[in-house]
Short mmCIF file of C-alpha atoms and ligand atoms in Angstrom, two decimals:
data_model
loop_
_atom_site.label_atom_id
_atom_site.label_comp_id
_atom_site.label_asym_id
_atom_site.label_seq_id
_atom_site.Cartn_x
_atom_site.Cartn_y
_atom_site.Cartn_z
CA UNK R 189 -7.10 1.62 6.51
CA UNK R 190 -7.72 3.03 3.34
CA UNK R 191 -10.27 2.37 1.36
CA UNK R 192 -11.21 -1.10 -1.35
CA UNK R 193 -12.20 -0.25 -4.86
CA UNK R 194 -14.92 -2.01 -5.84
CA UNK R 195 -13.43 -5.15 -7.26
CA UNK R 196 -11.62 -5.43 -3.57
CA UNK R 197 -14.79 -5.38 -2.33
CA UNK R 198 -16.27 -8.41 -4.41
CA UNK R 199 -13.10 -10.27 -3.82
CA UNK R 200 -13.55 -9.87 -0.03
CA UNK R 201 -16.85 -10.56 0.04
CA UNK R 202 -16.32 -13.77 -1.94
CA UNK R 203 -13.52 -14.46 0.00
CA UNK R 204 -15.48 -14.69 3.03
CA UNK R 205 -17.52 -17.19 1.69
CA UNK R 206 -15.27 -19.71 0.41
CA UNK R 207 -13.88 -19.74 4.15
CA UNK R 208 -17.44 -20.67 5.02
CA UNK R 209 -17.26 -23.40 2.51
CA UNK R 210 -13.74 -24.11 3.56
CA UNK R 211 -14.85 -24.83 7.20
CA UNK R 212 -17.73 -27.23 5.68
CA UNK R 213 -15.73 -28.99 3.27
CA UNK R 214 -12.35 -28.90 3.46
CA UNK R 215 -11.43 -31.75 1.38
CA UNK R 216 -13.58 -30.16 -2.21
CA UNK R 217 -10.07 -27.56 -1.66
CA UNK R 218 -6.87 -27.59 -3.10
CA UNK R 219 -4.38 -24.77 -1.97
CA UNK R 220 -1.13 -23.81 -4.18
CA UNK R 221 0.98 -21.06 -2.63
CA UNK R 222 4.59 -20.06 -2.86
CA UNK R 223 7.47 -17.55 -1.52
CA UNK R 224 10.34 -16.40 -3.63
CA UNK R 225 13.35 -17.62 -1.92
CA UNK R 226 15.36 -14.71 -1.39
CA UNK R 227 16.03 -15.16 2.35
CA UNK R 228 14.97 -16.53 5.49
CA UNK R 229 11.36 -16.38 6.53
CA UNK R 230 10.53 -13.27 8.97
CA UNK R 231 7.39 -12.54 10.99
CA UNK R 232 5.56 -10.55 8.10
CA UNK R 233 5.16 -14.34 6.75
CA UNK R 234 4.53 -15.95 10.19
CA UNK R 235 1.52 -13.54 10.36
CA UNK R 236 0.66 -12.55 6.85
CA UNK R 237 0.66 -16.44 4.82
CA UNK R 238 2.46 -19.28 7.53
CA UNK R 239 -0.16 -19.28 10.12
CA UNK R 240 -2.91 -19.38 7.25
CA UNK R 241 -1.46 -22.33 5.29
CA UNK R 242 -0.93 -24.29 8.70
CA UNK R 243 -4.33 -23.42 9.83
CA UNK R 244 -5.36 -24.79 6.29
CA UNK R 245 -3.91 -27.44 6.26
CA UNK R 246 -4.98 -28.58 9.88
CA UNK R 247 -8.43 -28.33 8.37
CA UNK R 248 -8.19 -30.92 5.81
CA UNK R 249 -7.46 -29.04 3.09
CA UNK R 250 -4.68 -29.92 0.40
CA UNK R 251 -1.97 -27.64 0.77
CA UNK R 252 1.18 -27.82 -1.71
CA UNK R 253 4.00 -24.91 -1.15
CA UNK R 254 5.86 -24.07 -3.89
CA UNK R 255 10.06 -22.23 -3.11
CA UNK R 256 9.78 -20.06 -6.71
CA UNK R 257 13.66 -20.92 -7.31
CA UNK R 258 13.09 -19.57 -10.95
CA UNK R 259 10.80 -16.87 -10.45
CA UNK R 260 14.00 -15.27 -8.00
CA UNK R 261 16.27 -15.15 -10.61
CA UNK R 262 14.34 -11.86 -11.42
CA UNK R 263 15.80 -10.56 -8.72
CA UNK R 264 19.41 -11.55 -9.23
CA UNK R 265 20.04 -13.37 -6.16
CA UNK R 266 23.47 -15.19 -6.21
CA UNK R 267 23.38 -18.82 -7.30
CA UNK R 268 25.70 -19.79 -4.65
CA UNK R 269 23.29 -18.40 -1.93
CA UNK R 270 20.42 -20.54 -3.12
CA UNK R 271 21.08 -24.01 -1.40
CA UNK R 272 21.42 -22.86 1.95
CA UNK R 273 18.27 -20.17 1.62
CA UNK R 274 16.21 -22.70 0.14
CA UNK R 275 17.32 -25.51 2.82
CA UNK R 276 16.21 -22.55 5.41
CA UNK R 277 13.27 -21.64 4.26
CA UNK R 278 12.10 -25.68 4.17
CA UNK R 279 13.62 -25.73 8.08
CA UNK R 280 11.38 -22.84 8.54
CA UNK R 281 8.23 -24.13 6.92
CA UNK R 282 8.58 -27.57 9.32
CA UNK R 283 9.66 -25.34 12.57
CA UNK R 284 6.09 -23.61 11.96
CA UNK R 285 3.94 -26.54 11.92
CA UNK R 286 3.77 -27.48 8.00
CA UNK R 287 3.96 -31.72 8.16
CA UNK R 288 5.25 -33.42 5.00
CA UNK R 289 3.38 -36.16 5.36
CA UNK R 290 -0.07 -33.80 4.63
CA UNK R 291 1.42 -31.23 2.63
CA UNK R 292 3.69 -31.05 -0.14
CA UNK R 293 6.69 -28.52 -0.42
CA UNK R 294 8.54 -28.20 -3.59
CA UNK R 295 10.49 -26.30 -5.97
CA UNK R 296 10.18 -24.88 -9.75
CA UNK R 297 13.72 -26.03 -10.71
CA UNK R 298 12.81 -29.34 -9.85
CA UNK R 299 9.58 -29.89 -11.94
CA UNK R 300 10.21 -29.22 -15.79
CA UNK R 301 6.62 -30.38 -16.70
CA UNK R 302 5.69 -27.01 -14.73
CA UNK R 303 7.81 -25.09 -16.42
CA UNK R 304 6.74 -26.38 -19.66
CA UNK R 305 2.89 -25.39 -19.60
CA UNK R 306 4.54 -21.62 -19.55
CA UNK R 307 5.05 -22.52 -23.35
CA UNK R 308 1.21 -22.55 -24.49
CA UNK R 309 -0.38 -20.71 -21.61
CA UNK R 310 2.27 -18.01 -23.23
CA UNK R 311 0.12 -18.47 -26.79
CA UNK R 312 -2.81 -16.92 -24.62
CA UNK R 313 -2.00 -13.56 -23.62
CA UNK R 314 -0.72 -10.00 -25.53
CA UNK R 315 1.83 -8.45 -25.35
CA UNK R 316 -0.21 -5.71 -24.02
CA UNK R 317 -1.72 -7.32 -21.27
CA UNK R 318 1.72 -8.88 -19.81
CA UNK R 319 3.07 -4.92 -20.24
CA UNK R 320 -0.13 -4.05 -18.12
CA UNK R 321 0.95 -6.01 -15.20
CA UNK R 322 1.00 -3.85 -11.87
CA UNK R 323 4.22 -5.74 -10.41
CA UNK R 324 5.36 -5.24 -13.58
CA UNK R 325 5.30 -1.36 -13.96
CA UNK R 326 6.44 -1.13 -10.27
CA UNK R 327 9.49 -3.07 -10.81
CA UNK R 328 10.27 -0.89 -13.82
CA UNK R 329 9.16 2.06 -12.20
CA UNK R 330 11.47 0.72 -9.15
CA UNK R 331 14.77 0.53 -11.39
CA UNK R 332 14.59 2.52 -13.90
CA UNK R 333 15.14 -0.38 -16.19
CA UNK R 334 13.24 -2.16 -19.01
CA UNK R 335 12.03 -5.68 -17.56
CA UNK R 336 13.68 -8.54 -18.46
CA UNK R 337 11.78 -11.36 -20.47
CA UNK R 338 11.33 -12.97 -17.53
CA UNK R 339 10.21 -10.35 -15.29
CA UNK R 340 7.84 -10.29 -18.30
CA UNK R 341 6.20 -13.35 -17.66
CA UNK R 342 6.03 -13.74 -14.41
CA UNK R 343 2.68 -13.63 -14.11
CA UNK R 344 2.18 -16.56 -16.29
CA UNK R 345 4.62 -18.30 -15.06
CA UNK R 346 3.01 -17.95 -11.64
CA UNK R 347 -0.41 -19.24 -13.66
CA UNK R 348 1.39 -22.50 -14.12
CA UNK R 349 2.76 -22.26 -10.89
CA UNK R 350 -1.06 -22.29 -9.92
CA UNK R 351 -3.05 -24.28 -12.79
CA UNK R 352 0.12 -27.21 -13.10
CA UNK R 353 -1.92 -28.79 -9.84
CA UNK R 354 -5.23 -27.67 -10.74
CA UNK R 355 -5.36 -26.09 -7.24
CA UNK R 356 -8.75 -24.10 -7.06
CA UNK R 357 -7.88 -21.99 -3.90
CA UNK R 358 -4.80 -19.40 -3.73
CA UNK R 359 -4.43 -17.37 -0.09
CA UNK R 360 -3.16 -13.95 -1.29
CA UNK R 361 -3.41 -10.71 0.00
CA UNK R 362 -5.37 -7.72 -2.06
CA UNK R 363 -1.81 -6.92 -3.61
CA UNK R 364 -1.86 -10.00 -5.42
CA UNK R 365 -5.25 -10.00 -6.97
CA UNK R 366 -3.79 -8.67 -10.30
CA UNK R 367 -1.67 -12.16 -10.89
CA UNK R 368 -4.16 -14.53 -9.97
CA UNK R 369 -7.07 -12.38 -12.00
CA UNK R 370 -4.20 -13.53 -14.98
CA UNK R 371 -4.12 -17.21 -13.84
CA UNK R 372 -8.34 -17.18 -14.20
CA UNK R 373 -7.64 -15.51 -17.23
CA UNK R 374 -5.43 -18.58 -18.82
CA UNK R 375 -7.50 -21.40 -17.65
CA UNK R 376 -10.81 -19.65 -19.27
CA UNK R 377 -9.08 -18.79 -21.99
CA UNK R 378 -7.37 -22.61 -22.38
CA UNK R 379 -10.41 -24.57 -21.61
CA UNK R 380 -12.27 -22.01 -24.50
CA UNK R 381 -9.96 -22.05 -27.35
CA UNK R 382 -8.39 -25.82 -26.80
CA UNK R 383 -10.46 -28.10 -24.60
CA UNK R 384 -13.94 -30.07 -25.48
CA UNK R 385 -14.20 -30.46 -21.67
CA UNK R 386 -12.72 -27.36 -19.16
CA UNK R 387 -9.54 -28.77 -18.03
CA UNK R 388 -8.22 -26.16 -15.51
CA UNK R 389 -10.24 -24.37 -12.52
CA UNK R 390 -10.49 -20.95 -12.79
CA UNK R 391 -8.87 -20.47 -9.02
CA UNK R 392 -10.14 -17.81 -6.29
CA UNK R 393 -8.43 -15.83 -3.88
CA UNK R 394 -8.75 -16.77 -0.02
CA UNK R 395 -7.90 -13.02 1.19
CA UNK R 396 -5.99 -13.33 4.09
CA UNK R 397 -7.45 -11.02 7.00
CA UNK R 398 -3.92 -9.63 8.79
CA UNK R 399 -3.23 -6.29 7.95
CA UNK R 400 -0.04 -5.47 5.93
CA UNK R 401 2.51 -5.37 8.91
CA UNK R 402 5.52 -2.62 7.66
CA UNK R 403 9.04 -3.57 8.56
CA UNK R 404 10.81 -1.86 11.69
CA UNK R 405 12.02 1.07 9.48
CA UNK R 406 8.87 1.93 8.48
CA UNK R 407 8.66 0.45 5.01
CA UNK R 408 7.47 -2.54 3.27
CA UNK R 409 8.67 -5.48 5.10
CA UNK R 410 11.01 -7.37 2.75
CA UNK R 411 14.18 -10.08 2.93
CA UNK R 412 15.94 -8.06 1.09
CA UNK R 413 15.35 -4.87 3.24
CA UNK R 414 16.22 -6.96 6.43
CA UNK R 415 13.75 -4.57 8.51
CA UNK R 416 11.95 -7.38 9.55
CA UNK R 417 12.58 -10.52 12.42
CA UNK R 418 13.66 -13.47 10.58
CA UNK R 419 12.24 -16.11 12.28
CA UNK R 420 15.03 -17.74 13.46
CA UNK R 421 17.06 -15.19 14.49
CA UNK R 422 18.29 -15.65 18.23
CA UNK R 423 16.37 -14.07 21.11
CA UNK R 424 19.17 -11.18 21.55
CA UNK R 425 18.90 -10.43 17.39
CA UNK R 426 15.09 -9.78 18.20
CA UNK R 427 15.91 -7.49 20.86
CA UNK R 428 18.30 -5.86 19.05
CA UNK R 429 15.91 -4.97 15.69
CA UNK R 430 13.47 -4.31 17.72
CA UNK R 431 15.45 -1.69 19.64
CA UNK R 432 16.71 -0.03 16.17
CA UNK R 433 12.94 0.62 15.36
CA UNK R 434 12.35 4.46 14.97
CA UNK R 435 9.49 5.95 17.63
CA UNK R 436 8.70 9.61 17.64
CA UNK R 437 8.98 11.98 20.32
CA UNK R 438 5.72 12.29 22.35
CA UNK R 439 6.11 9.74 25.09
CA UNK R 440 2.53 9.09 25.55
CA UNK R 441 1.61 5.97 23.50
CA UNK R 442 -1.83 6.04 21.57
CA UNK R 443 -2.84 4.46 18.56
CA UNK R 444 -2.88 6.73 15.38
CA UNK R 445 -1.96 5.10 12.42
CA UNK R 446 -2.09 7.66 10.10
CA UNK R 447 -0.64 10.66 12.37
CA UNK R 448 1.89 7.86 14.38
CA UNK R 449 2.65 5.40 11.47
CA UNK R 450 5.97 3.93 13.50
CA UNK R 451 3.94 3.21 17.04
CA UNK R 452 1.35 1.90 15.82
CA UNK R 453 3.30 -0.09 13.46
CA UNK R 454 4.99 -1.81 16.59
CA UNK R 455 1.48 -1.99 18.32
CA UNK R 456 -0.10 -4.07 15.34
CA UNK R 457 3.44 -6.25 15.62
CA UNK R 458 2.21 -6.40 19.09
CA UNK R 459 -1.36 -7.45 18.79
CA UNK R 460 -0.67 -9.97 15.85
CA UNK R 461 1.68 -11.58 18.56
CA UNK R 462 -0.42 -11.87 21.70
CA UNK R 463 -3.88 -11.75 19.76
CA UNK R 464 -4.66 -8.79 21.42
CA UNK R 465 -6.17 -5.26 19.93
CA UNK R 466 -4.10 -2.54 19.08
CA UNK R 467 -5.91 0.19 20.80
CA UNK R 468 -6.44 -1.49 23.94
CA UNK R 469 -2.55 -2.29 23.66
CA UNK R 470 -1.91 1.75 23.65
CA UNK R 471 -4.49 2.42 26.55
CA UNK R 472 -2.60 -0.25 28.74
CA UNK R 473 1.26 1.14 27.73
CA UNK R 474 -0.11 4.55 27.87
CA UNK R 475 2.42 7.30 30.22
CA UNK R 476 5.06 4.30 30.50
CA UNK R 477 6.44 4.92 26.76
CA UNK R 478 8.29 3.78 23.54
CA UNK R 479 10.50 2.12 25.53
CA UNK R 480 8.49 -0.28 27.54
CA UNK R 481 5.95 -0.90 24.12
CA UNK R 482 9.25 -2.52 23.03
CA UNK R 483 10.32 -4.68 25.59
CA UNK R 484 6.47 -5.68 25.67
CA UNK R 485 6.89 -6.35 22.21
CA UNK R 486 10.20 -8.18 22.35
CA UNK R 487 9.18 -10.15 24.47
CA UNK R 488 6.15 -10.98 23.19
CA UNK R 489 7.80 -12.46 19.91
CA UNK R 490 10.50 -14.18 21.42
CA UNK R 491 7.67 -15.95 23.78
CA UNK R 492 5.66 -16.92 20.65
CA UNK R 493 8.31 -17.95 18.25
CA UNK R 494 10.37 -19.87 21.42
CA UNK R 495 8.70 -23.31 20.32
CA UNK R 496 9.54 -22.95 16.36
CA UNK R 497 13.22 -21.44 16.88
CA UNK R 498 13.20 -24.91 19.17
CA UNK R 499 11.98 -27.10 16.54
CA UNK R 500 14.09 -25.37 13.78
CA UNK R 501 17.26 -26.22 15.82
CA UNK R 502 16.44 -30.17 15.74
CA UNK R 503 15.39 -29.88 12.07
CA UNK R 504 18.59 -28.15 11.05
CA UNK R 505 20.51 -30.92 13.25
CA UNK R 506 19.49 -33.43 11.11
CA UNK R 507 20.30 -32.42 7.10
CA UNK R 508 19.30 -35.92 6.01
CA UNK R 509 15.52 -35.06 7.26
CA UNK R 510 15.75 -31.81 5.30
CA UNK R 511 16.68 -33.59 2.35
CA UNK R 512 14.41 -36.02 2.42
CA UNK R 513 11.40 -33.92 2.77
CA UNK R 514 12.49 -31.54 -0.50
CA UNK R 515 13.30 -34.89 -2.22
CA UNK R 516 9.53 -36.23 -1.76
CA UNK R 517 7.47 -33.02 -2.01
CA UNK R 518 9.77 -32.75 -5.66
CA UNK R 519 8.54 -35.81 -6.65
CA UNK R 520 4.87 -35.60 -5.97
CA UNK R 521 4.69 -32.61 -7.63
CA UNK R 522 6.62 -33.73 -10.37
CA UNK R 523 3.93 -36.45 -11.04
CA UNK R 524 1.18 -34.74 -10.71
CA UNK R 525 2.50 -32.09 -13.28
CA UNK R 526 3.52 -34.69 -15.62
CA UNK R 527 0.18 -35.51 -15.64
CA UNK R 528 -1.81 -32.22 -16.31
CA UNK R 529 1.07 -31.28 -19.09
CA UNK R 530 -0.20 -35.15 -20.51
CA UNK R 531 -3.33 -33.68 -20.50
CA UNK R 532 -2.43 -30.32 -21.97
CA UNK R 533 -0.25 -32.61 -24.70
CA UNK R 534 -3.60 -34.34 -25.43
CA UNK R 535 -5.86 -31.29 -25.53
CA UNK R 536 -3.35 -29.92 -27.82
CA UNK R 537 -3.25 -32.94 -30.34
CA UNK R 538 0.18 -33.72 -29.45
CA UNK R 539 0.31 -37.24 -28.87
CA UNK R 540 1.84 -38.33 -32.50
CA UNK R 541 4.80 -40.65 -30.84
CA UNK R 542 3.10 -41.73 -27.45
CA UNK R 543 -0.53 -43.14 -28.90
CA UNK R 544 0.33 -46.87 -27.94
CA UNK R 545 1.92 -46.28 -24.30
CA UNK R 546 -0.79 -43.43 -22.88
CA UNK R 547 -2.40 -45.04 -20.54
CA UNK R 548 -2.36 -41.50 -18.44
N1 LIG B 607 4.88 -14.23 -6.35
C1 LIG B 607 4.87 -14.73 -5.00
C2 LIG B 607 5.68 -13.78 -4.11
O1 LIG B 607 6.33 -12.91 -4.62
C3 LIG B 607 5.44 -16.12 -4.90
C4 LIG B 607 4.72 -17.06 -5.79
C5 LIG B 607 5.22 -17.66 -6.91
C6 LIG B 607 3.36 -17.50 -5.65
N2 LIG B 607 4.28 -18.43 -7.47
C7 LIG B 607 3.14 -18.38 -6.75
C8 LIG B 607 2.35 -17.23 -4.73
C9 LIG B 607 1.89 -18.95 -6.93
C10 LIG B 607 1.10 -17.83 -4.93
C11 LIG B 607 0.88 -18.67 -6.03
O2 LIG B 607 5.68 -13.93 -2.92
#
C-alpha cells in the first residue's frame, strides 16, 4: 500500500466518521453517485462502488445513481452503442440489489435543468484551476491531445451532477478527491458571491475501504480495457478471463504485492469474493499453485455473482420493467432539479417573466 499524503489522511479520517454518523442517522444523508456508461458493469464496481451504494441504501440513506450519458461523450463512445449499454448497466444496477422504489437511477441527457446549472457554476472557476485538474492532465498526458471543451469541464459538470440534488454525501475512492474538492469549491463559492442564505452543501467524501482491484492483465481495471469480469458474463466467460490472467513462474503461492503484483492481484480478487484475507488465502493454496488459486478463484466469483447473473436474466426478459424504471428515476430527478435551478434562477435575480406563477 503506498503511502496517503496528508490531505488523504484528513479525508480518511473524516471519512470514518461520517460512517459513524451514517450508521446513527441515516436519513440526515443524501448520496449522489454515478458511472460513465461506457460498458457493462464488471467486478471492480461490484466490489469497489455497487456493494457500497446497496449497503447504503439498505441503511436508510437516500441514494440517487446517476448513468453520465454526457460526461461519455469525452470518450467518444459510439452513439449507436449507447441504448443497449445504458439499458445494461440499469439491468445490472437491479440484478445487484439497487430497488427503484428506494433509490433513484437516472441519466444526464434526460434532465436539462442539470445541465443548465453548468452555465453559472462555470462563472465560478479560472481558467487556471479547470487546466489544474488531475484527470485532466492525465487524459492529455494519455493522448497526446489538447482536451476538448468538454473534457474541460468535466469537473464542473460533475459539481452539478452532485450539487443539482443537494446530495451532501459522495462515496469515492482517494482518486476522486480532486473533483469533489471542485464541487465544495462551487457551492462555497455560490452560496458566498450570490446567496443571502447558503443554498448548496458543501458535500464530503465517504472513502470507500476496498483496495483498488487491477484488471486480469495487470493494469487498471477498465470497460474499455475488457481485463476485467463483466458481471454478467456467463460462467464459462469467467473461467475463461480468469484463465488468460498472467502468473509468474515460482509455483509456490505467497502474498507479495509489490515483488508478485499478478498473484496477489488474483488473491485480493479472491478475498474480496469470499471475505476472506489475502495472506491466509496464500498460506492455504501454498505448494498446490497458480493453477488451483484460479479455479479457487473462478469459482469463487461465479458462486457469488450466481444469484445476480439470475436476477439479471428475468430483468432483461422483461424490457417494459427496464423501461419503466429509467422512465421514473428520469422524472424524479428531473423535478427535483427543476427545483434547485428555480432556486439558482431566484438567487440569481432571474425571475423577470415568472414573478406571478412561482409558487416553487
Ligand atoms: N466521473 C465518474 C466516473 O468516471 C462518474 C461520475 C459522473 C460521478 N458524475 C459523478 C461520480 C458524480 C460521482 C459523482 O466514474
Amino acid at each position: 500500500m503506498s503511502e496517503h499524503t496528508a490531505s488523504q489522511q484528513a479525508a480518511l479520517a473524516r471519512s470514518a466518521e461520517l460512517e459513524q454518523q451514517v450508521q446513527e442517522d441515516p436519513q440526515k444523508f443524501r448520496v449522489l453517485t454515478g458511472d460513465r456508461p461506457t460498458g457493462p458493469l464488471h467486478i471492480g464496481h461490484y466490489f469497489g462502488s455497487l456493494t457500497n451504494r446497496i449497503r447504503l441504501q439498505n441503511l436508510g440513506v437516500e441514494v440517487i445513481v446517476l448513468i453520465a450519458d454526457y460526461q461519455v461523450m469525452t470518450d467518444q463512445v459510439a452513439g449507436h452503442q449507447l441504448p443497449a449499454t445504458v439499458r445494461g448497466i440499469v439491468a445490472d444496477y437491479l440484478a445487484a440489489g439497487i430497488d427503484p422504489a428506494r433509490s433513484t437511477i437516472f441519466t444526464h441527457s434526460a434532465v436539462a435543468a442539470l445541465n443548465e446549472l453548468v452555465v453559472p457554476f462555470l462563472s465560478l472557476v479560472s481558467d487556471a484551476e479547470l487546466h489544474r485538474n488531475p484527470t485532466v492532465k492525465a487524459e492529455t498526458d494519455a493522448t497526446g491531445k489538447p482536451p476538448t471543451g468538454l473534457m474541460l469541464i468535466y469537473p464542473v459538470h460533475q459539481a452539478a451532477d452532485i450539487l443539482f440534488c443537494r446530495a451532501n454525501l459522495v462515496p469515492v475512492g482517494l482518486d476522486q478527491l480532486p473533483h469533489l474538492e471542485i464541487t465544495r469549491l462551487i457551492a462555497r463559492r455560490f452560496n458566498d458571491r450570490y446567496a443571502d442564505q447558503p443554498l448548496f452543501p458543501e458535500p464530503e467524501a465517504l472513502l470507500t475501504k476496498t483496495p483498488l482491484l487491477m484488471g486480469l492483465d495487470g493494469h487498471k481495471m477498465s470497460k474499455t480495457r475488457g481485463n476485467g469480469i463483466p458481471l454478467r458474463a456467463s460462467e464459462d466467460q469467467t473461467a475463461a478471463v480468469i484463465r488468460r490472467a498472467p502468473t509468474d513462474s515460482d509455483r509456490h503461492i505467497t502474498y507479495d504485492p509489490t515483488g508478485r503484483p499478478a498473484i496477489a492481484n488474483l488473491l485480493e480478487l479472491l478475498a474480496a469474493a469470499t471475505g476472506d484475507d489475502p495472506q491466509r488465502l496464500a498460506d492455504d493454496i501454498g505448494s498446490r499453485g497458480a493453477g488451483h488459486l484460479k479455479r479457487t478463484l473462478t469459482e469463487a466469483i461465479n458462486e457469488l455473482l450466481r444469484p445476480l447473473r439470475n436476477r439479471r436474466t428475468d430483468i432483461t426478459d422483461d424490457p417494459a420493467y427496464l423501461n419503466q424504471v429509467l422512465t421514473t428515476g428520469n422524472q424524479r430527478a428531473r423535478c427535483i432539479a427543476e427545483h434547485t435551478l428555480a432556486e439558482v434562477h431566484n438567487t440569481l435575480g432571474m425571475t423577470y417573466a415568472n414573478l406571478a406563477d412561482d409558487g416553487a
